[in-house]
Amino acid sequence: MKRSNFNKTLASSIGFLSLSKGLGQFLDIKPKKKLGIALVGLGNYATNQLAPALLETKKCELKGIVTGSPEKVEKWKKIYNLRDNQVYNYQNFDKIGNNDEIDIVYVVLPNNMHKEFTLRSFAARKHVICEKPMAMNASEATEMISAGKKANLELFIGYRLHYEPHHRETIRLCQEKIFGKIKFFEGGFGFRIGNRDQWRLKKAYGGGALMDVGIYVIQGARYTIGEEPIAITARSFKTDHLKFKEVDELITWQMEFPSGAVANCTTSFSASTNHLFVGAEKGFIRLSPSYTYREIEGYTRNYIFDFQRVNQQALHMDGISNYLINGEPHLNVGGEEGLRDMRIIDAIFTSVEKGGERIAL
Ligand code: NAD
């Protein structure tokens, strides 16, 4: 039985459970107003998106930081009202297990460090939100999921778009076949990457366009078509062989789905693209820009979407917290969802290595 269903069944079968106690007590979480989150890695995404979002969340709040850069600490303490005993570094991180204020560790490090800090967080008896891509490959992702299950703790991935209204509505229109069966998906996410020294251009760190932003296109194809691909064909192209010596610059790939639907996808570290298109029998949906956390825009064959911008990160973290506290289902942002993407990423790299060979999944 799924955890969420289990919680609901449990709730209905325990008549004396008072509402004020909540379900959190069954999930290793002491009943309290908000869950505590510790951010690991205070880089761009943690500093400019996640921490500010935690000032808007209703069900969770920032209760700890983990950093290898002591010079950042004073500023964070001041802005987020943190005490010395809420600050950790990568060496003493494991002591976080003694901190009852922290329920969830949010791993916001370079991709090659995701597995290590996820496993260390589980060992410290904390739930984990891990940024995308969840690992370096499917094998690591499987290990992370197993560790969570073994520890009876939850693993979530930073899939913020599952909480974004344009994407929610697109998923609904596709699921309910409002425009008939889906035949075709087209998507791309890319930008021109700057600084040549950054980890995103290093293979050992899990760099490259596919791992960084191509994963959003994989997600888009999977959650609009609503199936898992059965085969992948991919090719890689480079124009700057020095800058992209270690990682992919631009990859195009096709995914074949059981119903016969096809997805045509692109990711790039040299060209700007940000779109999602779903072609169905009786109409289409287009989002562009589609994957940003700024303004998303879109329309169908018949009308323009009119959704306000939301704080995707706040909704995502609140959705996860609500699941942990109340057992309210989260919007498919669990570790298994991350693993499905990692298997596809592995297949894309295999196809590229084999000169564009069709890889059956
Ligand atoms: P960043 O380079 O800005 O930050 C990385 C952090 O890790 C820095 O604080 C850095 O000091 C720290 N770090 C620790 N050890 C390091 C090492 N050996 N080398 C380099 N940095 C090290 O990166 P970011 O943009 O914040 O991305 C972090 C993670 O968040 C990545 O997995 C990325 O894919 C993900 N991310 C997700 C989104 C999203 O929308 N969901 C957006 C941006 C980034």
mmCIF file of C-alpha atoms and ligand atoms in Angstrom:
data_model
loop_
_atom_site.group_PDB
_atom_site.id
_atom_site.type_symbol
_atom_site.label_atom_id
_atom_site.label_comp_id
_atom_site.label_asym_id
_atom_site.label_seq_id
_atom_site.Cartn_x
_atom_site.Cartn_y
_atom_site.Cartn_z
ATOM 1 C CA MET A 1 0.000 0.000 0.000
ATOM 2 C CA LYS A 2 1.276 3.483 -0.791
ATOM 3 C CA ARG A 3 2.295 5.594 2.208
ATOM 4 C CA SER A 4 -0.390 8.198 1.507
ATOM 5 C CA ASN A 5 -3.141 5.557 1.235
ATOM 6 C CA PHE A 6 -1.782 3.894 4.319
ATOM 7 C CA ASN A 7 -2.052 7.133 6.245
ATOM 8 C CA LYS A 8 -5.617 7.705 5.104
ATOM 9 C CA THR A 9 -6.647 4.160 5.989
ATOM 10 C CA LEU A 10 -4.969 4.577 9.323
ATOM 11 C CA ALA A 11 -6.776 7.844 9.947
ATOM 12 C CA SER A 12 -10.193 6.441 9.195
ATOM 13 C CA SER A 13 -9.625 3.284 11.188
ATOM 14 C CA ILE A 14 -8.452 5.076 14.321
ATOM 15 C CA GLY A 15 -11.620 6.764 15.468
ATOM 16 C CA PHE A 16 -10.146 8.338 18.553
ATOM 17 C CA LEU A 17 -7.405 10.158 16.647
ATOM 18 C CA SER A 18 -7.917 13.791 17.497
ATOM 19 C CA LEU A 19 -7.487 16.291 14.698
ATOM 20 C CA SER A 20 -5.107 18.368 16.737
ATOM 21 C CA LYS A 21 -2.670 15.485 17.021
ATOM 22 C CA GLY A 22 -2.597 14.911 13.264
ATOM 23 C CA LEU A 23 -1.005 12.072 11.357
ATOM 24 C CA GLY A 24 2.498 13.404 11.725
ATOM 25 C CA GLN A 25 3.026 11.313 14.817
ATOM 26 C CA PHE A 26 2.987 8.183 12.624
ATOM 27 C CA LEU A 27 5.635 9.572 10.305
ATOM 28 C CA ASP A 28 8.438 10.211 12.749
ATOM 29 C CA ILE A 29 7.300 13.802 13.021
ATOM 30 C CA LYS A 30 6.353 15.392 16.272
ATOM 31 C CA PRO A 31 3.107 17.375 16.056
ATOM 32 C CA LYS A 32 4.024 21.021 15.617
ATOM 33 C CA LYS A 33 2.901 23.947 13.578
ATOM 34 C CA LYS A 34 5.507 23.880 10.815
ATOM 35 C CA LEU A 35 8.105 21.345 9.739
ATOM 36 C CA GLY A 36 11.753 22.419 9.899
ATOM 37 C CA ILE A 37 13.844 22.329 6.734
ATOM 38 C CA ALA A 38 17.646 22.445 6.532
ATOM 39 C CA LEU A 39 19.174 23.580 3.255
ATOM 40 C CA VAL A 40 22.427 21.825 2.297
ATOM 41 C CA GLY A 41 24.515 23.906 -0.095
ATOM 42 C CA LEU A 42 23.961 27.671 -0.118
ATOM 43 C CA GLY A 43 24.517 28.298 -3.825
ATOM 44 C CA ASN A 44 22.384 30.126 -6.324
ATOM 45 C CA TYR A 45 19.201 28.080 -6.094
ATOM 46 C CA ALA A 46 19.169 27.812 -2.297
ATOM 47 C CA THR A 47 20.023 31.496 -1.820
ATOM 48 C CA ASN A 48 17.807 33.097 -4.415
ATOM 49 C CA GLN A 49 14.820 30.741 -4.606
ATOM 50 C CA LEU A 50 14.467 28.200 -1.807
ATOM 51 C CA ALA A 51 15.343 30.284 1.238
ATOM 52 C CA PRO A 52 13.120 33.235 0.187
ATOM 53 C CA ALA A 53 10.336 30.737 -0.594
ATOM 54 C CA LEU A 54 10.641 29.386 2.945
ATOM 55 C CA LEU A 55 9.550 32.821 4.179
ATOM 56 C CA GLU A 56 6.267 32.276 2.310
ATOM 57 C CA THR A 57 5.575 28.642 3.166
ATOM 58 C CA LYS A 58 2.760 27.853 5.573
ATOM 59 C CA LYS A 59 3.681 24.308 6.560
ATOM 60 C CA CYS A 60 7.465 24.443 6.762
ATOM 61 C CA GLU A 61 10.212 26.895 7.610
ATOM 62 C CA LEU A 62 13.990 27.255 7.480
ATOM 63 C CA LYS A 63 15.489 25.736 10.614
ATOM 64 C CA GLY A 64 19.033 24.962 9.534
ATOM 65 C CA ILE A 65 21.771 25.567 6.981
ATOM 66 C CA VAL A 66 24.699 23.400 5.929
ATOM 67 C CA THR A 67 27.574 25.096 4.161
ATOM 68 C CA GLY A 68 31.252 24.737 3.363
ATOM 69 C CA SER A 69 31.630 28.521 3.134
ATOM 70 C CA PRO A 70 31.904 30.062 6.650
ATOM 71 C CA GLU A 71 31.862 33.562 5.136
ATOM 72 C CA LYS A 72 28.204 33.060 4.164
ATOM 73 C CA VAL A 73 27.029 32.210 7.663
ATOM 74 C CA GLU A 74 26.629 35.655 9.291
ATOM 75 C CA LYS A 75 24.470 36.972 6.455
ATOM 76 C CA TRP A 76 22.202 33.920 6.547
ATOM 77 C CA LYS A 77 21.912 34.065 10.342
ATOM 78 C CA LYS A 78 20.865 37.686 10.104
ATOM 79 C CA ILE A 79 18.354 37.374 7.259
ATOM 80 C CA TYR A 80 16.753 34.145 8.476
ATOM 81 C CA ASN A 81 17.104 34.646 12.190
ATOM 82 C CA LEU A 82 19.213 31.514 12.694
ATOM 83 C CA ARG A 83 21.182 30.579 15.806
ATOM 84 C CA ASP A 84 24.702 29.113 15.887
ATOM 85 C CA ASN A 85 23.348 25.665 16.694
ATOM 86 C CA GLN A 86 21.317 25.706 13.475
ATOM 87 C CA VAL A 87 24.442 26.044 11.329
ATOM 88 C CA TYR A 88 26.376 22.987 10.093
ATOM 89 C CA ASN A 89 29.208 22.289 7.690
ATOM 90 C CA TYR A 90 29.797 19.225 5.496
ATOM 91 C CA GLN A 91 31.986 17.586 8.156
ATOM 92 C CA ASN A 92 29.706 17.939 11.196
ATOM 93 C CA PHE A 93 26.538 17.560 9.106
ATOM 94 C CA ASP A 94 25.737 14.166 10.645
ATOM 95 C CA LYS A 95 25.104 15.848 14.019
ATOM 96 C CA ILE A 96 21.895 17.165 12.448
ATOM 97 C CA GLY A 97 20.418 13.899 13.700
ATOM 98 C CA ASN A 98 20.372 15.405 17.210
ATOM 99 C CA ASN A 99 18.413 18.439 16.074
ATOM 100 C CA ASP A 100 14.686 17.876 16.630
ATOM 101 C CA GLU A 101 13.785 21.155 14.948
ATOM 102 C CA ILE A 102 14.804 19.724 11.581
ATOM 103 C CA ASP A 103 12.451 17.263 9.887
ATOM 104 C CA ILE A 104 13.591 17.531 6.266
ATOM 105 C CA VAL A 105 17.029 17.963 4.716
ATOM 106 C CA TYR A 106 16.909 19.677 1.319
ATOM 107 C CA VAL A 107 19.983 18.729 -0.775
ATOM 108 C CA VAL A 108 20.878 21.613 -3.123
ATOM 109 C CA LEU A 109 24.434 20.595 -4.023
ATOM 110 C CA PRO A 110 26.146 19.752 -7.347
ATOM 111 C CA ASN A 111 24.637 16.562 -8.770
ATOM 112 C CA ASN A 112 27.535 14.254 -7.831
ATOM 113 C CA MET A 113 26.940 15.029 -4.132
ATOM 114 C CA HIS A 114 23.205 14.237 -4.088
ATOM 115 C CA LYS A 115 23.563 10.568 -3.233
ATOM 116 C CA GLU A 116 26.065 11.074 -0.419
ATOM 117 C CA PHE A 117 24.010 13.715 1.362
ATOM 118 C CA THR A 118 20.756 11.857 0.850
ATOM 119 C CA LEU A 119 22.235 8.743 2.465
ATOM 120 C CA ARG A 120 23.772 10.763 5.303
ATOM 121 C CA SER A 121 20.425 12.490 5.893
ATOM 122 C CA PHE A 122 18.605 9.170 6.139
ATOM 123 C CA ALA A 123 21.292 7.953 8.538
ATOM 124 C CA ALA A 124 20.537 11.078 10.620
ATOM 125 C CA ARG A 125 16.811 10.101 10.557
ATOM 126 C CA LYS A 126 15.640 12.983 8.375
ATOM 127 C CA HIS A 127 13.317 12.992 5.389
ATOM 128 C CA VAL A 128 14.979 14.280 2.211
ATOM 129 C CA ILE A 129 14.141 16.576 -0.656
ATOM 130 C CA CYS A 130 16.859 16.193 -3.264
ATOM 131 C CA GLU A 131 17.323 18.515 -6.199
ATOM 132 C CA LYS A 132 17.066 17.303 -9.790
ATOM 133 C CA PRO A 133 18.602 15.302 -11.339
ATOM 134 C CA MET A 134 18.354 13.164 -8.201
ATOM 135 C CA ALA A 135 21.623 11.326 -8.897
ATOM 136 C CA MET A 136 24.373 10.651 -11.425
ATOM 137 C CA ASN A 137 22.522 7.647 -12.866
ATOM 138 C CA ALA A 138 19.700 5.174 -12.233
ATOM 139 C CA SER A 139 21.893 2.887 -10.159
ATOM 140 C CA GLU A 140 22.619 5.652 -7.622
ATOM 141 C CA ALA A 141 18.957 6.675 -7.639
ATOM 142 C CA THR A 142 17.913 3.105 -6.825
ATOM 143 C CA GLU A 143 20.371 3.027 -3.929
ATOM 144 C CA MET A 144 18.933 6.271 -2.546
ATOM 145 C CA ILE A 145 15.354 4.990 -2.753
ATOM 146 C CA SER A 146 16.310 1.714 -1.031
ATOM 147 C CA ALA A 147 18.054 3.594 1.769
ATOM 148 C CA GLY A 148 14.932 5.691 2.361
ATOM 149 C CA LYS A 149 12.692 2.635 2.440
ATOM 150 C CA LYS A 150 15.030 0.819 4.782
ATOM 151 C CA ALA A 151 15.046 3.782 7.151
ATOM 152 C CA ASN A 152 11.268 4.245 6.769
ATOM 153 C CA LEU A 153 11.877 7.821 5.668
ATOM 154 C CA GLU A 154 10.632 9.703 2.614
ATOM 155 C CA LEU A 155 12.583 10.870 -0.430
ATOM 156 C CA PHE A 156 11.271 13.672 -2.642
ATOM 157 C CA ILE A 157 12.711 15.374 -5.722
ATOM 158 C CA GLY A 158 12.767 19.126 -6.424
ATOM 159 C CA TYR A 159 10.150 18.863 -9.180
ATOM 160 C CA ARG A 160 8.595 22.305 -8.613
ATOM 161 C CA LEU A 161 6.590 22.360 -11.876
ATOM 162 C CA HIS A 162 4.225 19.697 -10.569
ATOM 163 C CA TYR A 163 2.827 22.517 -8.407
ATOM 164 C CA GLU A 164 2.635 25.152 -11.157
ATOM 165 C CA PRO A 165 -0.891 25.943 -12.499
ATOM 166 C CA HIS A 166 -0.058 25.930 -16.257
ATOM 167 C CA HIS A 167 1.513 22.510 -15.860
ATOM 168 C CA ARG A 168 -1.292 21.242 -13.607
ATOM 169 C CA GLU A 169 -3.865 22.321 -16.164
ATOM 170 C CA THR A 170 -1.879 20.872 -19.090
ATOM 171 C CA ILE A 171 -1.646 17.556 -17.243
ATOM 172 C CA ARG A 172 -5.421 17.637 -16.590
ATOM 173 C CA LEU A 173 -6.263 18.413 -20.229
ATOM 174 C CA CYS A 174 -4.047 15.531 -21.321
ATOM 175 C CA GLN A 175 -5.273 13.059 -18.692
ATOM 176 C CA GLU A 176 -8.915 13.801 -19.487
ATOM 177 C CA LYS A 177 -8.185 13.672 -23.249
ATOM 178 C CA ILE A 178 -9.958 16.994 -23.774
ATOM 179 C CA PHE A 179 -8.288 17.246 -27.207
ATOM 180 C CA GLY A 180 -8.435 13.518 -27.864
ATOM 181 C CA LYS A 181 -5.506 11.129 -27.844
ATOM 182 C CA ILE A 182 -2.031 12.627 -27.646
ATOM 183 C CA LYS A 183 0.053 11.843 -30.695
ATOM 184 C CA PHE A 184 3.050 14.105 -30.412
ATOM 185 C CA PHE A 185 5.120 16.028 -27.875
ATOM 186 C CA GLU A 186 7.741 18.598 -28.740
ATOM 187 C CA GLY A 187 9.888 20.248 -26.090
ATOM 188 C CA GLY A 188 13.146 22.040 -25.509
ATOM 189 C CA PHE A 189 15.009 23.623 -22.632
ATOM 190 C CA GLY A 190 18.335 25.330 -23.128
ATOM 191 C CA PHE A 191 20.326 28.473 -22.423
ATOM 192 C CA ARG A 192 23.768 29.829 -23.174
ATOM 193 C CA ILE A 193 25.959 28.842 -20.243
ATOM 194 C CA GLY A 194 28.614 31.331 -19.075
ATOM 195 C CA ASN A 195 31.641 30.790 -16.833
ATOM 196 C CA ARG A 196 33.813 27.985 -18.169
ATOM 197 C CA ASP A 197 35.039 26.917 -14.726
ATOM 198 C CA GLN A 198 31.695 25.968 -13.202
ATOM 199 C CA TRP A 199 30.728 22.451 -12.119
ATOM 200 C CA ARG A 200 27.940 22.311 -14.735
ATOM 201 C CA LEU A 201 30.682 21.911 -17.373
ATOM 202 C CA LYS A 202 32.437 19.073 -15.527
ATOM 203 C CA LYS A 203 31.549 15.433 -16.095
ATOM 204 C CA ALA A 204 32.537 14.271 -12.614
ATOM 205 C CA TYR A 205 30.006 16.680 -11.111
ATOM 206 C CA GLY A 206 27.153 15.452 -13.280
ATOM 207 C CA GLY A 207 27.341 18.454 -15.591
ATOM 208 C CA GLY A 208 25.945 18.882 -19.083
ATOM 209 C CA ALA A 209 22.735 20.245 -20.554
ATOM 210 C CA LEU A 210 20.754 17.009 -20.356
ATOM 211 C CA MET A 211 21.324 16.517 -16.611
ATOM 212 C CA ASP A 212 20.763 20.204 -15.874
ATOM 213 C CA VAL A 213 17.771 21.210 -17.991
ATOM 214 C CA GLY A 214 17.006 18.380 -20.427
ATOM 215 C CA ILE A 215 15.423 16.548 -17.507
ATOM 216 C CA TYR A 216 12.532 19.055 -17.556
ATOM 217 C CA VAL A 217 11.758 18.054 -21.147
ATOM 218 C CA ILE A 218 11.782 14.366 -20.207
ATOM 219 C CA GLN A 219 9.389 15.203 -17.375
ATOM 220 C CA GLY A 220 7.131 17.249 -19.674
ATOM 221 C CA ALA A 221 6.856 14.446 -22.223
ATOM 222 C CA ARG A 222 6.129 11.840 -19.557
ATOM 223 C CA TYR A 223 3.494 13.783 -17.638
ATOM 224 C CA THR A 224 1.631 15.030 -20.703
ATOM 225 C CA ILE A 225 1.641 11.764 -22.661
ATOM 226 C CA GLY A 226 0.968 9.948 -19.398
ATOM 227 C CA GLU A 227 2.969 6.857 -20.346
ATOM 228 C CA GLU A 228 6.513 5.579 -19.916
ATOM 229 C CA PRO A 229 8.701 5.489 -23.044
ATOM 230 C CA ILE A 230 9.552 2.134 -24.605
ATOM 231 C CA ALA A 231 12.493 3.310 -26.726
ATOM 232 C CA ILE A 232 14.964 6.199 -27.028
ATOM 233 C CA THR A 233 17.031 7.482 -29.944
ATOM 234 C CA ALA A 234 19.499 10.308 -29.248
ATOM 235 C CA ARG A 235 22.283 12.307 -30.858
ATOM 236 C CA SER A 236 24.734 14.839 -29.429
ATOM 237 C CA PHE A 237 26.111 17.883 -31.270
ATOM 238 C CA LYS A 238 28.992 20.205 -30.359
ATOM 239 C CA THR A 239 30.151 23.528 -31.776
ATOM 240 C CA ASP A 240 32.530 24.516 -28.955
ATOM 241 C CA HIS A 241 34.701 21.458 -28.348
ATOM 242 C CA LEU A 242 36.854 23.223 -25.758
ATOM 243 C CA LYS A 243 34.066 24.516 -23.518
ATOM 244 C CA PHE A 244 32.114 21.271 -23.834
ATOM 245 C CA LYS A 245 35.123 18.968 -23.697
ATOM 246 C CA GLU A 246 33.678 16.942 -20.827
ATOM 247 C CA VAL A 247 29.921 17.354 -21.139
ATOM 248 C CA ASP A 248 27.147 17.577 -23.704
ATOM 249 C CA GLU A 249 26.439 20.923 -25.375
ATOM 250 C CA LEU A 250 23.283 20.005 -27.287
ATOM 251 C CA ILE A 251 21.370 16.744 -27.428
ATOM 252 C CA THR A 252 18.274 15.929 -29.446
ATOM 253 C CA TRP A 253 16.358 12.776 -28.669
ATOM 254 C CA GLN A 254 13.170 10.991 -29.511
ATOM 255 C CA MET A 255 11.059 8.922 -27.167
ATOM 256 C CA GLU A 256 8.559 6.337 -28.380
ATOM 257 C CA PHE A 257 5.578 5.582 -26.164
ATOM 258 C CA PRO A 258 3.403 2.439 -26.021
ATOM 259 C CA SER A 259 0.340 4.180 -27.533
ATOM 260 C CA GLY A 260 2.372 5.225 -30.583
ATOM 261 C CA ALA A 261 2.858 8.804 -29.328
ATOM 262 C CA VAL A 262 6.282 10.278 -30.076
ATOM 263 C CA ALA A 263 8.274 12.961 -28.219
ATOM 264 C CA ASN A 264 10.858 15.079 -29.998
ATOM 265 C CA CYS A 265 13.145 16.765 -27.470
ATOM 266 C CA THR A 266 16.115 19.125 -27.353
ATOM 267 C CA THR A 267 18.383 20.411 -24.627
ATOM 268 C CA SER A 268 21.225 22.860 -25.013
ATOM 269 C CA PHE A 269 23.918 24.794 -23.145
ATOM 270 C CA SER A 270 24.470 27.083 -26.150
ATOM 271 C CA ALA A 271 20.991 27.996 -27.433
ATOM 272 C CA SER A 272 18.032 29.519 -25.658
ATOM 273 C CA THR A 273 14.862 27.451 -25.829
ATOM 274 C CA ASN A 274 12.065 26.955 -23.326
ATOM 275 C CA HIS A 275 8.908 25.324 -24.629
ATOM 276 C CA LEU A 276 6.487 22.440 -24.428
ATOM 277 C CA PHE A 277 4.004 21.494 -27.155
ATOM 278 C CA VAL A 278 1.429 18.735 -27.041
ATOM 279 C CA GLY A 279 -0.248 17.715 -30.293
ATOM 280 C CA ALA A 280 -3.484 15.748 -29.879
ATOM 281 C CA GLU A 281 -6.135 14.540 -32.341
ATOM 282 C CA LYS A 282 -8.441 17.532 -31.935
ATOM 283 C CA GLY A 283 -6.197 20.301 -30.677
ATOM 284 C CA PHE A 284 -2.934 21.318 -29.104
ATOM 285 C CA ILE A 285 -1.412 22.914 -26.021
ATOM 286 C CA ARG A 286 1.661 25.107 -26.038
ATOM 287 C CA LEU A 287 3.596 26.541 -23.088
ATOM 288 C CA SER A 288 6.457 28.966 -23.663
ATOM 289 C CA PRO A 289 8.329 29.865 -21.604
ATOM 290 C CA SER A 290 7.394 26.597 -19.978
ATOM 291 C CA TYR A 291 10.028 25.524 -17.444
ATOM 292 C CA THR A 292 11.032 28.753 -15.788
ATOM 293 C CA TYR A 293 10.208 29.728 -12.210
ATOM 294 C CA ARG A 294 9.411 33.170 -13.483
ATOM 295 C CA GLU A 295 6.367 33.885 -15.697
ATOM 296 C CA ILE A 296 4.998 30.887 -17.594
ATOM 297 C CA GLU A 297 2.711 31.509 -20.563
ATOM 298 C CA GLY A 298 0.610 29.254 -22.714
ATOM 299 C CA TYR A 299 -2.433 28.597 -24.820
ATOM 300 C CA THR A 300 -4.445 25.792 -26.330
ATOM 301 C CA ARG A 301 -5.915 25.656 -29.797
ATOM 302 C CA ASN A 302 -9.003 27.431 -28.391
ATOM 303 C CA TYR A 303 -7.936 29.796 -25.611
ATOM 304 C CA ILE A 304 -5.079 31.466 -23.760
ATOM 305 C CA PHE A 305 -4.235 30.328 -20.230
ATOM 306 C CA ASP A 306 -4.807 32.953 -17.590
ATOM 307 C CA PHE A 307 -2.999 31.801 -14.460
ATOM 308 C CA GLN A 308 -1.198 34.082 -12.038
ATOM 309 C CA ARG A 309 2.453 33.499 -11.274
ATOM 310 C CA VAL A 310 2.894 31.382 -8.150
ATOM 311 C CA ASN A 311 5.848 30.715 -5.910
ATOM 312 C CA GLN A 312 6.579 27.223 -7.242
ATOM 313 C CA GLN A 313 9.173 26.436 -4.610
ATOM 314 C CA ALA A 314 6.877 27.441 -1.727
ATOM 315 C CA LEU A 315 3.990 25.350 -3.095
ATOM 316 C CA HIS A 316 6.308 22.396 -3.681
ATOM 317 C CA MET A 317 7.751 22.448 -0.152
ATOM 318 C CA ASP A 318 4.310 23.041 1.397
ATOM 319 C CA GLY A 319 2.859 20.167 -0.648
ATOM 320 C CA ILE A 320 5.549 17.832 0.643
ATOM 321 C CA SER A 321 5.125 19.065 4.216
ATOM 322 C CA ASN A 322 1.359 18.659 4.036
ATOM 323 C CA TYR A 323 1.886 15.084 2.915
ATOM 324 C CA LEU A 324 4.227 14.407 5.827
ATOM 325 C CA ILE A 325 1.990 16.089 8.397
ATOM 326 C CA ASN A 326 -1.477 15.143 7.187
ATOM 327 C CA GLY A 327 -0.969 12.336 4.684
ATOM 328 C CA GLU A 328 -2.473 14.527 1.937
ATOM 329 C CA PRO A 329 -1.035 13.053 -1.319
ATOM 330 C CA HIS A 330 1.829 15.014 -2.838
ATOM 331 C CA LEU A 331 1.792 15.733 -6.581
ATOM 332 C CA ASN A 332 4.017 12.890 -7.761
ATOM 333 C CA VAL A 333 7.344 14.304 -6.612
ATOM 334 C CA GLY A 334 8.687 11.152 -4.943
ATOM 335 C CA GLY A 335 11.987 9.346 -5.474
ATOM 336 C CA GLU A 336 10.450 6.787 -7.856
ATOM 337 C CA GLU A 337 9.494 9.629 -10.206
ATOM 338 C CA GLY A 338 13.111 10.794 -10.134
ATOM 339 C CA LEU A 339 14.340 7.264 -10.863
ATOM 340 C CA ARG A 340 12.143 7.038 -13.987
ATOM 341 C CA ASP A 341 13.886 10.132 -15.346
ATOM 342 C CA MET A 342 17.333 8.782 -14.463
ATOM 343 C CA ARG A 343 16.652 5.584 -16.428
ATOM 344 C CA ILE A 344 15.755 7.688 -19.465
ATOM 345 C CA ILE A 345 18.852 9.879 -19.042
ATOM 346 C CA ASP A 346 20.990 6.708 -18.915
ATOM 347 C CA ALA A 347 19.339 5.483 -22.140
ATOM 348 C CA ILE A 348 19.884 8.835 -23.871
ATOM 349 C CA PHE A 349 23.605 8.734 -23.026
ATOM 350 C CA THR A 350 23.808 5.111 -24.190
ATOM 351 C CA SER A 351 22.160 5.979 -27.510
ATOM 352 C CA VAL A 352 24.528 8.946 -27.970
ATOM 353 C CA GLU A 353 27.548 6.699 -27.257
ATOM 354 C CA LYS A 354 26.284 4.209 -29.823
ATOM 355 C CA GLY A 355 25.953 6.870 -32.525
ATOM 356 C CA GLY A 356 22.176 7.265 -32.283
ATOM 357 C CA GLU A 357 21.223 3.612 -31.911
ATOM 358 C CA ARG A 358 17.615 2.931 -30.840
ATOM 359 C CA ILE A 359 17.672 1.824 -27.207
ATOM 360 C CA ALA A 360 14.692 -0.250 -26.096
ATOM 361 C CA LEU A 361 13.663 0.319 -22.475
HETATM 362 P P1 NAD B 1 25.478 26.459 -7.372
HETATM 363 O O1 NAD B 1 26.766 26.160 -8.027
HETATM 364 O O2 NAD B 1 24.978 27.865 -7.394
HETATM 365 O O3 NAD B 1 25.511 25.995 -5.838
HETATM 366 C C1 NAD B 1 26.117 24.799 -5.442
HETATM 367 C C2 NAD B 1 26.459 24.872 -3.976
HETATM 368 O O4 NAD B 1 27.165 23.686 -3.639
HETATM 369 C C3 NAD B 1 27.370 26.056 -3.629
HETATM 370 O O5 NAD B 1 26.951 26.626 -2.425
HETATM 371 C C4 NAD B 1 28.733 25.408 -3.444
HETATM 372 O O6 NAD B 1 29.553 26.107 -2.534
HETATM 373 C C5 NAD B 1 28.347 24.053 -2.909
HETATM 374 N N1 NAD B 1 29.384 23.052 -3.106
HETATM 375 C C6 NAD B 1 29.795 22.174 -2.185
HETATM 376 N N2 NAD B 1 30.779 21.417 -2.637
HETATM 377 C C7 NAD B 1 31.038 21.805 -3.885
HETATM 378 C C8 NAD B 1 31.962 21.409 -4.866
HETATM 379 N N3 NAD B 1 32.814 20.410 -4.664
HETATM 380 N N4 NAD B 1 31.934 22.047 -6.046
HETATM 381 C C9 NAD B 1 31.034 23.027 -6.301
HETATM 382 N N5 NAD B 1 30.129 23.461 -5.392
HETATM 383 C C10 NAD B 1 30.132 22.854 -4.199
HETATM 384 O O7 NAD B 1 24.405 25.478 -8.007
HETATM 385 P P2 NAD B 1 22.826 25.621 -7.981
HETATM 386 O O8 NAD B 1 22.385 26.301 -9.218
HETATM 387 O O9 NAD B 1 22.372 26.163 -6.687
HETATM 388 O O10 NAD B 1 22.402 24.081 -8.138
HETATM 389 C C11 NAD B 1 22.430 23.183 -7.048
HETATM 390 C C12 NAD B 1 21.468 22.035 -7.334
HETATM 391 O O11 NAD B 1 20.160 22.566 -7.496
HETATM 392 C C13 NAD B 1 21.771 21.260 -8.618
HETATM 393 O O12 NAD B 1 21.463 19.923 -8.436
HETATM 394 C C14 NAD B 1 20.808 21.862 -9.635
HETATM 395 O O13 NAD B 1 20.440 20.966 -10.670
HETATM 396 C C15 NAD B 1 19.616 22.202 -8.760
HETATM 397 N N6 NAD B 1 18.810 23.324 -9.263
HETATM 398 C C16 NAD B 1 17.479 23.154 -9.375
HETATM 399 C C17 NAD B 1 16.691 24.169 -9.855
HETATM 400 C C18 NAD B 1 15.207 23.990 -9.942
HETATM 401 O O14 NAD B 1 14.537 24.836 -10.529
HETATM 402 N N7 NAD B 1 14.658 22.941 -9.374
HETATM 403 C C19 NAD B 1 17.271 25.382 -10.222
HETATM 404 C C20 NAD B 1 18.651 25.531 -10.077
HETATM 405 C C21 NAD B 1 19.422 24.485 -9.607
#
